[in-house]
Tab-separated table of C-alpha atoms in Angstrom:
chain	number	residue	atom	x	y	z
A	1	UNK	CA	19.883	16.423	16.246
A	2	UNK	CA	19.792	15.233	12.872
A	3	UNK	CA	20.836	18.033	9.820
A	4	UNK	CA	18.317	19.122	7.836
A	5	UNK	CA	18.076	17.109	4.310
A	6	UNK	CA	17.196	19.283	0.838
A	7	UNK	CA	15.512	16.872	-1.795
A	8	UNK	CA	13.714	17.496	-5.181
A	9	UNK	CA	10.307	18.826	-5.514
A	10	UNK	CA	7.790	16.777	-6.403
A	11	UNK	CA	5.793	18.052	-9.408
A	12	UNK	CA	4.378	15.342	-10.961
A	13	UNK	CA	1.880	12.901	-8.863
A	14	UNK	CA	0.124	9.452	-10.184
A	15	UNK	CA	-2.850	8.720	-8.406
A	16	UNK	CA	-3.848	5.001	-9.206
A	17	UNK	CA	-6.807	3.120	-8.899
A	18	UNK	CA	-8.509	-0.543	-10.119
A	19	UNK	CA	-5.009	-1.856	-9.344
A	20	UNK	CA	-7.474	-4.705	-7.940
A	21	UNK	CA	-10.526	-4.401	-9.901
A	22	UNK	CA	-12.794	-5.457	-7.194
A	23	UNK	CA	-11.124	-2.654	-4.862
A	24	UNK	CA	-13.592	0.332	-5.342
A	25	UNK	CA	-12.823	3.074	-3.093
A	26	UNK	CA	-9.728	3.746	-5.366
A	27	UNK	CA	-11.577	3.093	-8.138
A	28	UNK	CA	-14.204	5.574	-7.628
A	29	UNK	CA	-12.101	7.938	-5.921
A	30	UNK	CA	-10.101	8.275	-9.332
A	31	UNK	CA	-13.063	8.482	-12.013
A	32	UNK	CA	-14.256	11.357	-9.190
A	33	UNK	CA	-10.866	12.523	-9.965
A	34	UNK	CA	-10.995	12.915	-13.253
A	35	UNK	CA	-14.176	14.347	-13.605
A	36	UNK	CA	-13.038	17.354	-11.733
A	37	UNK	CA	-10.027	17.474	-13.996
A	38	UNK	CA	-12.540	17.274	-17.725
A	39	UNK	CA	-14.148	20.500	-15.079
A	40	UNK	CA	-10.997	22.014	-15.135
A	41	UNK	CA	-10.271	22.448	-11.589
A	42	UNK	CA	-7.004	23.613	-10.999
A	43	UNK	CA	-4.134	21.445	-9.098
A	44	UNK	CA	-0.619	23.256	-7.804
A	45	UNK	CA	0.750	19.537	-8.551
A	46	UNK	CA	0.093	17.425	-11.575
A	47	UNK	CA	-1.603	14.814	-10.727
A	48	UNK	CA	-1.822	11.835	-13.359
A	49	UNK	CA	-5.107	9.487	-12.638
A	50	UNK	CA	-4.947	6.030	-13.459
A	51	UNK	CA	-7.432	3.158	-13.592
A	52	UNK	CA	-4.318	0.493	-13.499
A	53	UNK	CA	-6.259	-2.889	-14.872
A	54	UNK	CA	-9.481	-1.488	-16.819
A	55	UNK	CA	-10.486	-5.265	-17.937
A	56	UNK	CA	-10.670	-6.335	-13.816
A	57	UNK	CA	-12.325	-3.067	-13.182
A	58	UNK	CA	-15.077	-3.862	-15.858
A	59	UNK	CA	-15.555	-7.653	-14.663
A	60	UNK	CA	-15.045	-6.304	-10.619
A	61	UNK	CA	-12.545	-9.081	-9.817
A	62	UNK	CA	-9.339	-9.115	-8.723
A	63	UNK	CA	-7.649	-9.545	-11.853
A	64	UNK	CA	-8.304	-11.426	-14.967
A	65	UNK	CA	-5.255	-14.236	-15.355
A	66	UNK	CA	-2.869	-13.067	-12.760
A	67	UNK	CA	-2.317	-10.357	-9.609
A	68	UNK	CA	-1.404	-7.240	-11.245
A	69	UNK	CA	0.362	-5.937	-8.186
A	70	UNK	CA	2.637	-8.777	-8.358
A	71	UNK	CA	4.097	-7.939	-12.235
A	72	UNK	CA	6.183	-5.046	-11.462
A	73	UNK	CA	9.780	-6.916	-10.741
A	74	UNK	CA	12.467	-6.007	-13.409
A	75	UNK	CA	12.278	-9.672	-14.748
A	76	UNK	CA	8.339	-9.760	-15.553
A	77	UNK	CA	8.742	-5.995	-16.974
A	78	UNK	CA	11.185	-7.477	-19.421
A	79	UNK	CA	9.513	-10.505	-20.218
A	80	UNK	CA	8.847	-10.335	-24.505
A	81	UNK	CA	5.582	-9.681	-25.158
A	82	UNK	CA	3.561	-12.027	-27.423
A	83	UNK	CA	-0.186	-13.104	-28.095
A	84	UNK	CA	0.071	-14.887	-25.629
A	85	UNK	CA	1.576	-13.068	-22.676
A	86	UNK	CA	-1.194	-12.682	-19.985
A	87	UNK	CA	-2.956	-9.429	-19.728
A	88	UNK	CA	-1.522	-8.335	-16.489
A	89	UNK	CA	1.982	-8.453	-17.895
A	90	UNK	CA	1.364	-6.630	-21.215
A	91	UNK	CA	-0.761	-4.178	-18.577
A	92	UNK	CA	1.748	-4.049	-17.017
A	93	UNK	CA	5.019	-2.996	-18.811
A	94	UNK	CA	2.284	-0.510	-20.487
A	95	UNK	CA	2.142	1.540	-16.709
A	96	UNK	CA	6.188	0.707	-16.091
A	97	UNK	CA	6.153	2.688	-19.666
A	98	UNK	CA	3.478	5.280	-18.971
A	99	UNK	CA	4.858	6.430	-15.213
A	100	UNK	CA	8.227	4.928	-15.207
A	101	UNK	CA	10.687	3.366	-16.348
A	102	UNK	CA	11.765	2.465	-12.577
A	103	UNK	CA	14.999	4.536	-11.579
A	104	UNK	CA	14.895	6.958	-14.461
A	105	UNK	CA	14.772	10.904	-14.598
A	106	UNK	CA	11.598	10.566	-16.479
A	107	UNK	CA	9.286	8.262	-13.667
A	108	UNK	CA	6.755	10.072	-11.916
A	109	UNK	CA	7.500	11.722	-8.964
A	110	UNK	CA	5.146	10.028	-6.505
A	111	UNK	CA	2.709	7.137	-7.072
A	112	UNK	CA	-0.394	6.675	-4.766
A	113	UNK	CA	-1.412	3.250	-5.331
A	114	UNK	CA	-4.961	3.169	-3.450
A	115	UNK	CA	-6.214	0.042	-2.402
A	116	UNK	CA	-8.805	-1.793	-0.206
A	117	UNK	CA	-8.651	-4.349	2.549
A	118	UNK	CA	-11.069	-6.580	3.919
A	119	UNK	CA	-8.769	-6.564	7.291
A	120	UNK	CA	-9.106	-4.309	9.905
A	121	UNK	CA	-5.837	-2.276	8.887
A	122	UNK	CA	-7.480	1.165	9.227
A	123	UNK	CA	-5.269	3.654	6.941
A	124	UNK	CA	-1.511	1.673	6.547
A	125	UNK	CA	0.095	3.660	3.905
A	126	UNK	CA	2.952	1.492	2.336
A	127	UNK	CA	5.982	2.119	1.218
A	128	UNK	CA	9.407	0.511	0.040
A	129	UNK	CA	12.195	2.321	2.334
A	130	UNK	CA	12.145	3.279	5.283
A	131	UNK	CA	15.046	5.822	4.680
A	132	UNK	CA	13.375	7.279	2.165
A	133	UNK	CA	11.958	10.806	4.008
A	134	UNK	CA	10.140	11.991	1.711
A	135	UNK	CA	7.610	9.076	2.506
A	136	UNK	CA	8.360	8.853	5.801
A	137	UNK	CA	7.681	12.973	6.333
A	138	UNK	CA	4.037	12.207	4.517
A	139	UNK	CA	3.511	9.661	7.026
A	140	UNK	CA	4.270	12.036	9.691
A	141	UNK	CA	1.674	14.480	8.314
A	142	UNK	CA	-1.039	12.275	7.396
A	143	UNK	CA	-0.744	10.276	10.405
A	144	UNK	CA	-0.744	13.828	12.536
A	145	UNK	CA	-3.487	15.218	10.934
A	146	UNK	CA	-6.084	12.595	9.613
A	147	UNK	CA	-9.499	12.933	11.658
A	148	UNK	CA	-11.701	9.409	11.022
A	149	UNK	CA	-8.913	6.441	11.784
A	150	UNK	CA	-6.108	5.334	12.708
A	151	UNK	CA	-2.551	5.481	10.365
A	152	UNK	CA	0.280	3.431	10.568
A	153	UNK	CA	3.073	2.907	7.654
A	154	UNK	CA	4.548	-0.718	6.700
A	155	UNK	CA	7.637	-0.609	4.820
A	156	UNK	CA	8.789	-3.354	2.509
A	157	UNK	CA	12.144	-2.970	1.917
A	158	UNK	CA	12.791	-4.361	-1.388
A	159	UNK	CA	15.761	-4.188	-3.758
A	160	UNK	CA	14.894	-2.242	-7.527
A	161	UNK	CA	14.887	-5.758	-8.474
A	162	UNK	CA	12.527	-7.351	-6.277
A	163	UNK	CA	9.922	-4.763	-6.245
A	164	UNK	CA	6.866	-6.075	-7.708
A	165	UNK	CA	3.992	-3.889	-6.549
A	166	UNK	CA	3.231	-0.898	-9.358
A	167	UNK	CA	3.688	1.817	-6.911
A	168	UNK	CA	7.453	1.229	-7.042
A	169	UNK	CA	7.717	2.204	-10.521
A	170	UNK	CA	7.898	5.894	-9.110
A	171	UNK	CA	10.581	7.656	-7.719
A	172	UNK	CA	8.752	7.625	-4.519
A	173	UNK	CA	5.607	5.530	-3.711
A	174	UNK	CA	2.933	6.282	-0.960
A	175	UNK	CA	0.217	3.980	-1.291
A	176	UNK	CA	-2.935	3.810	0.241
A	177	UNK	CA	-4.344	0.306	1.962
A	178	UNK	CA	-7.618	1.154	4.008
A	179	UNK	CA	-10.539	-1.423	5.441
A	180	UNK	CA	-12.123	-2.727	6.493
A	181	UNK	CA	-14.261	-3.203	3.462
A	182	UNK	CA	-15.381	-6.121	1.411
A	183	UNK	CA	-14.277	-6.323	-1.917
A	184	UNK	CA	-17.105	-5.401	-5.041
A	185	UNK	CA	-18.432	-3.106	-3.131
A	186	UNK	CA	-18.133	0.600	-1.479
A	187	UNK	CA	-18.536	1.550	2.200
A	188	UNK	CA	-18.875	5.600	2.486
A	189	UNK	CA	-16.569	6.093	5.395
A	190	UNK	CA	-13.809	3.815	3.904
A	191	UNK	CA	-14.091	5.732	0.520
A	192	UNK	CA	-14.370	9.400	3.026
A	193	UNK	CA	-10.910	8.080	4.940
A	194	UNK	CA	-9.326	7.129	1.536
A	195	UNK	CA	-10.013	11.046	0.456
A	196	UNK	CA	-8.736	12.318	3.323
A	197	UNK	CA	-5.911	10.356	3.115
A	198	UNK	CA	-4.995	11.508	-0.371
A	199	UNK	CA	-5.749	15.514	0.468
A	200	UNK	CA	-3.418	15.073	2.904
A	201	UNK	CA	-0.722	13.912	0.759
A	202	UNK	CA	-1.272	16.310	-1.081
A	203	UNK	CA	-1.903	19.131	1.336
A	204	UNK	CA	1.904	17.914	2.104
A	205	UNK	CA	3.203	17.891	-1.314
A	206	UNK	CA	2.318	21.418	-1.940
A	207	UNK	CA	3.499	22.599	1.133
A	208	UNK	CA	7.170	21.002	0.202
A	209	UNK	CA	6.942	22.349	-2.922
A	210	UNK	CA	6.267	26.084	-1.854
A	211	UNK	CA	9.373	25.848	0.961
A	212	UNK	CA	7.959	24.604	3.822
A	213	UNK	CA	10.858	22.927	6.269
A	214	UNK	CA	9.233	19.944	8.314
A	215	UNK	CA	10.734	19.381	11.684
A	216	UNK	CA	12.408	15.764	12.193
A	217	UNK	CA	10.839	13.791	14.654
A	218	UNK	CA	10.498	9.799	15.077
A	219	UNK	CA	7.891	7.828	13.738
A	220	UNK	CA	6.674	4.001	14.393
A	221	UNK	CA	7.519	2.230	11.376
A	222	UNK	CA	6.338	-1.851	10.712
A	223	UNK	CA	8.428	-4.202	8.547
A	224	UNK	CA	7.607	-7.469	6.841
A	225	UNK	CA	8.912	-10.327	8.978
A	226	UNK	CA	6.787	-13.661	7.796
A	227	UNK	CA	3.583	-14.564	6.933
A	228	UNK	CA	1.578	-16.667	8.371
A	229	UNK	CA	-0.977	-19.935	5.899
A	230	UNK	CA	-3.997	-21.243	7.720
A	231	UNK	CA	-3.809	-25.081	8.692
A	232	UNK	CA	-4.784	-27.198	6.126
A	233	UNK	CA	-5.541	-30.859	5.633
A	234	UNK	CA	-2.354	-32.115	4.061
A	235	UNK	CA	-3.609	-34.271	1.608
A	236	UNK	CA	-6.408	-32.217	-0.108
A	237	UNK	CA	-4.993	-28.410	0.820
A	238	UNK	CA	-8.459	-27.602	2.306
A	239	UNK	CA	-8.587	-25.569	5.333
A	240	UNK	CA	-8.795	-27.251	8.962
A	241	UNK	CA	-9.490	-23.872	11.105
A	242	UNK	CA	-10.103	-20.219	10.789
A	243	UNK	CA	-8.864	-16.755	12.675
A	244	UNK	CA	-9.463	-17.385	16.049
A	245	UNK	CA	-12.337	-14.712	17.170
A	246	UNK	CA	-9.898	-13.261	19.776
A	247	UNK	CA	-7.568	-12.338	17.209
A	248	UNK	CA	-10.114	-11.458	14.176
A	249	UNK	CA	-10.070	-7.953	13.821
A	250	UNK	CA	-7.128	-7.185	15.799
A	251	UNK	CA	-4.719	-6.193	13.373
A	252	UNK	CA	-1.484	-4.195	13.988
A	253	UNK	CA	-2.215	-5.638	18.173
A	254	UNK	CA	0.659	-7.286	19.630
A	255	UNK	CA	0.696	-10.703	19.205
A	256	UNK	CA	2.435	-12.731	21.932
A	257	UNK	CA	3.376	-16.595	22.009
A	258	UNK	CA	1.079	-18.594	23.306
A	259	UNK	CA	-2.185	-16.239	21.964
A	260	UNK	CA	-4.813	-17.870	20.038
A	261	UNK	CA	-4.328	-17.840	16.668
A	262	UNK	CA	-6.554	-20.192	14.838
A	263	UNK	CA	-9.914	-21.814	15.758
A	264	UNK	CA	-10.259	-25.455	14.160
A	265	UNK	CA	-13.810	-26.790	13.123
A	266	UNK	CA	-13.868	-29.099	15.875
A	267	UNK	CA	-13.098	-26.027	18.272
A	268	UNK	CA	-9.703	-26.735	19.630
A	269	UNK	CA	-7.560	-23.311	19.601
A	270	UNK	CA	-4.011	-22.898	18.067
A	271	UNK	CA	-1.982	-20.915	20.022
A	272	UNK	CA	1.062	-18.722	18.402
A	273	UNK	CA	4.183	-20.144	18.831
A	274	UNK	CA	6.743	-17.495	17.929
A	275	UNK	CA	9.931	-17.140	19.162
A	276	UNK	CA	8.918	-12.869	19.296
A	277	UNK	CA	5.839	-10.903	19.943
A	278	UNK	CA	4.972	-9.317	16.448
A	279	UNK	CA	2.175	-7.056	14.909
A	280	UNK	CA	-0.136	-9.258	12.474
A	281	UNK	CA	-1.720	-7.400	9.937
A	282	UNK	CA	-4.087	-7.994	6.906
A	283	UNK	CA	-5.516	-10.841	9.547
A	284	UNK	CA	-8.175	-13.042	7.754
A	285	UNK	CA	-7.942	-10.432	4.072
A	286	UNK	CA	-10.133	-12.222	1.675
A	287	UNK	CA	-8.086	-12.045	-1.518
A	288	UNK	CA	-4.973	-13.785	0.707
A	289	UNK	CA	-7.015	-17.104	0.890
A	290	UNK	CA	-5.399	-18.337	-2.489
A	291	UNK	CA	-2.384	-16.869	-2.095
A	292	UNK	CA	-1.504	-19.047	1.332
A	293	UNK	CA	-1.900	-16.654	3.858
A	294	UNK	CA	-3.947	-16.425	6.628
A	295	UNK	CA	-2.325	-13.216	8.285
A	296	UNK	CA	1.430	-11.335	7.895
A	297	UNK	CA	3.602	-10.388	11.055
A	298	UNK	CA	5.400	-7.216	11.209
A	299	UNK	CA	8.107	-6.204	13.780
A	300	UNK	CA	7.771	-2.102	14.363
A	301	UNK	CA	10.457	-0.399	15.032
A	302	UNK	CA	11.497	3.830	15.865
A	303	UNK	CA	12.898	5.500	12.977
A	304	UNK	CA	13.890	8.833	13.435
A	305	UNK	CA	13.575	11.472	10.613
A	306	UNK	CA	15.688	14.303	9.660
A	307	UNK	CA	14.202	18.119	9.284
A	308	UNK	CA	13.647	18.217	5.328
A	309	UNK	CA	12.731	21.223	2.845
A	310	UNK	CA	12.485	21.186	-1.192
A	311	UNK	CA	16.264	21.573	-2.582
A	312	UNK	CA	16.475	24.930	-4.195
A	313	UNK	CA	17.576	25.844	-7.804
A	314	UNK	CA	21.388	25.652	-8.068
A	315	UNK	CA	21.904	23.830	-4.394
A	316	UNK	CA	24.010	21.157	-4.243
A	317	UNK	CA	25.323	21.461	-7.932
């Protein structure tokens, strides 16, 4: 049995949304957010709301000159600003600023970066480390207690360095990727799971915060391993098949070598031909099209969790 582990409290939560500005359940999750803060509802937990890229919000696209959720390593934070530094950058070293800076005393506590997918993901909460139990114990709770889908955590394992999502910028980060659900637009039972995903982080968070110890336990865990481009005409880059229908919607289902993968436009099939079974996951997502990727594998693996309670005043000092 693994000892129990006493870590800070976490007082301070950042709850973002627009991240993508075509994403909307985040988006209107937050500006619900923060009308019931102007209404002066009272939280146990400070919870910061942020609409992370206003200008991609406004236009509902992605982002306006490049992926904000790519600008968060330490060498594009640190870039020198000038008139002409791309929006996302300058927006970018503005929210390192406003929740951060990464690794210091001052960074939020927990960010919630909440995001849509078009893939079939249900709710995968994300995260950097998969040793890092404060996370992991959220997972545990959401995953045990949320009613309307399924939950699974993929962990990215990134040095300080390397990190490049905004979510990082925190101390801890728990966010939120839920679909399916087309981007510009909002489906009412993705945008009810989203909510219940985030009042049951938070449901958690207070319950840290007031003493509660969680019992240990093992959880399923999924780790990047590759991902996956569509086949593509060599000379002009356009596509030359599709998600094969046996594996469109399937995601975070075992695929095995020799499965059908893709489905060319003549209607031969593409097998997988992995050396491993693996997990795909964000199979056929819309937004992934320009970025080379048809689908990511995932490897899951057991991790097992120790017992954890808030570290009391004067413990450990």
């Amino acid at each position: 049995m693994m000892e129990p582990v006493s870590l800070p409290a976490i007082p301070r939560l950042a709850l973002c949304g627009g991240t993508h500005g075509n994403e909307l359940s985040g988006v209107y999750l937050v500006r619900e957010w923060q009308r019931k803060k102007a209404e002066k509802e009272v939280e146990s937990v400070d919870v910061v709301t942020v609409i992370a890229n206003p200008r991609a919000v406004q236009q509902c696209r992605r982002y306006i000159e490049q992926d904000l959720n790519r600008c968060f390593t330490s060498a594009i934070l640190s870039i020198p600003v000038s008139d002409e530094t791309p929006y996302e950058i300058v927006r970018a070293q503005e929210l390192a600023t406003l929740l951060g800076p990464r690794g210091s005393d001052g960074a939020v506590d927990l960010i919630c970066d909440l995001h849509n997918t078009t893939a079939n993901m249900g709710l995968c909460l994300i995260t950097n480390s998969d040793c890092d139990w404060i996370a992991l114990h959220i997972y545990k709770h959401v995953q045990t207690k949320m009613s309307s889908m399924p939950v699974r955590l993929l962990s990215l394992n990134l040095t300080p360095d390397e990190s490049y999502y905004l979510a990082s910028v925190g101390k801890h980060d728990v966010s939120i990727e839920i679909g399916p659900q087309p981007h510009g637009l909002v489906r009412a039972d993705i945008l009810s799971s989203m909510k219940e995903g985030v009042q049951l982080i938070l449901e958690w968070i207070r319950l840290f915060n007031s003493g509660t110890e969680f019992e240990g336990g093992v959880v399923e865990v999924y780790t990047h391993v590759k991902n996956i481009d569509y086949p593509r005409d060599p000379e002009t880059q356009d596509l030359t098949a599709i998600i094969h229908p046996q594996l469109q919607d399937r995601d975070f289902c075992l695929l095995s070598p020799g499965d059908p993968l893709f489905l060319s436009f003549s209607g031969e099939t593409v097998v997988y031909k992995g050396e491993e079974p693996l997990y795909p996951i964000f199979v056929n997502e819309s937004a992934y099209y320009e970025k080379g990727t048809a689908l990511v594998l995932t490897r899951m693996k057991k991790v097992e969790i120790p017992p954890l309670r808030v570290k009391k005043s004067g413990e450990g000092e």
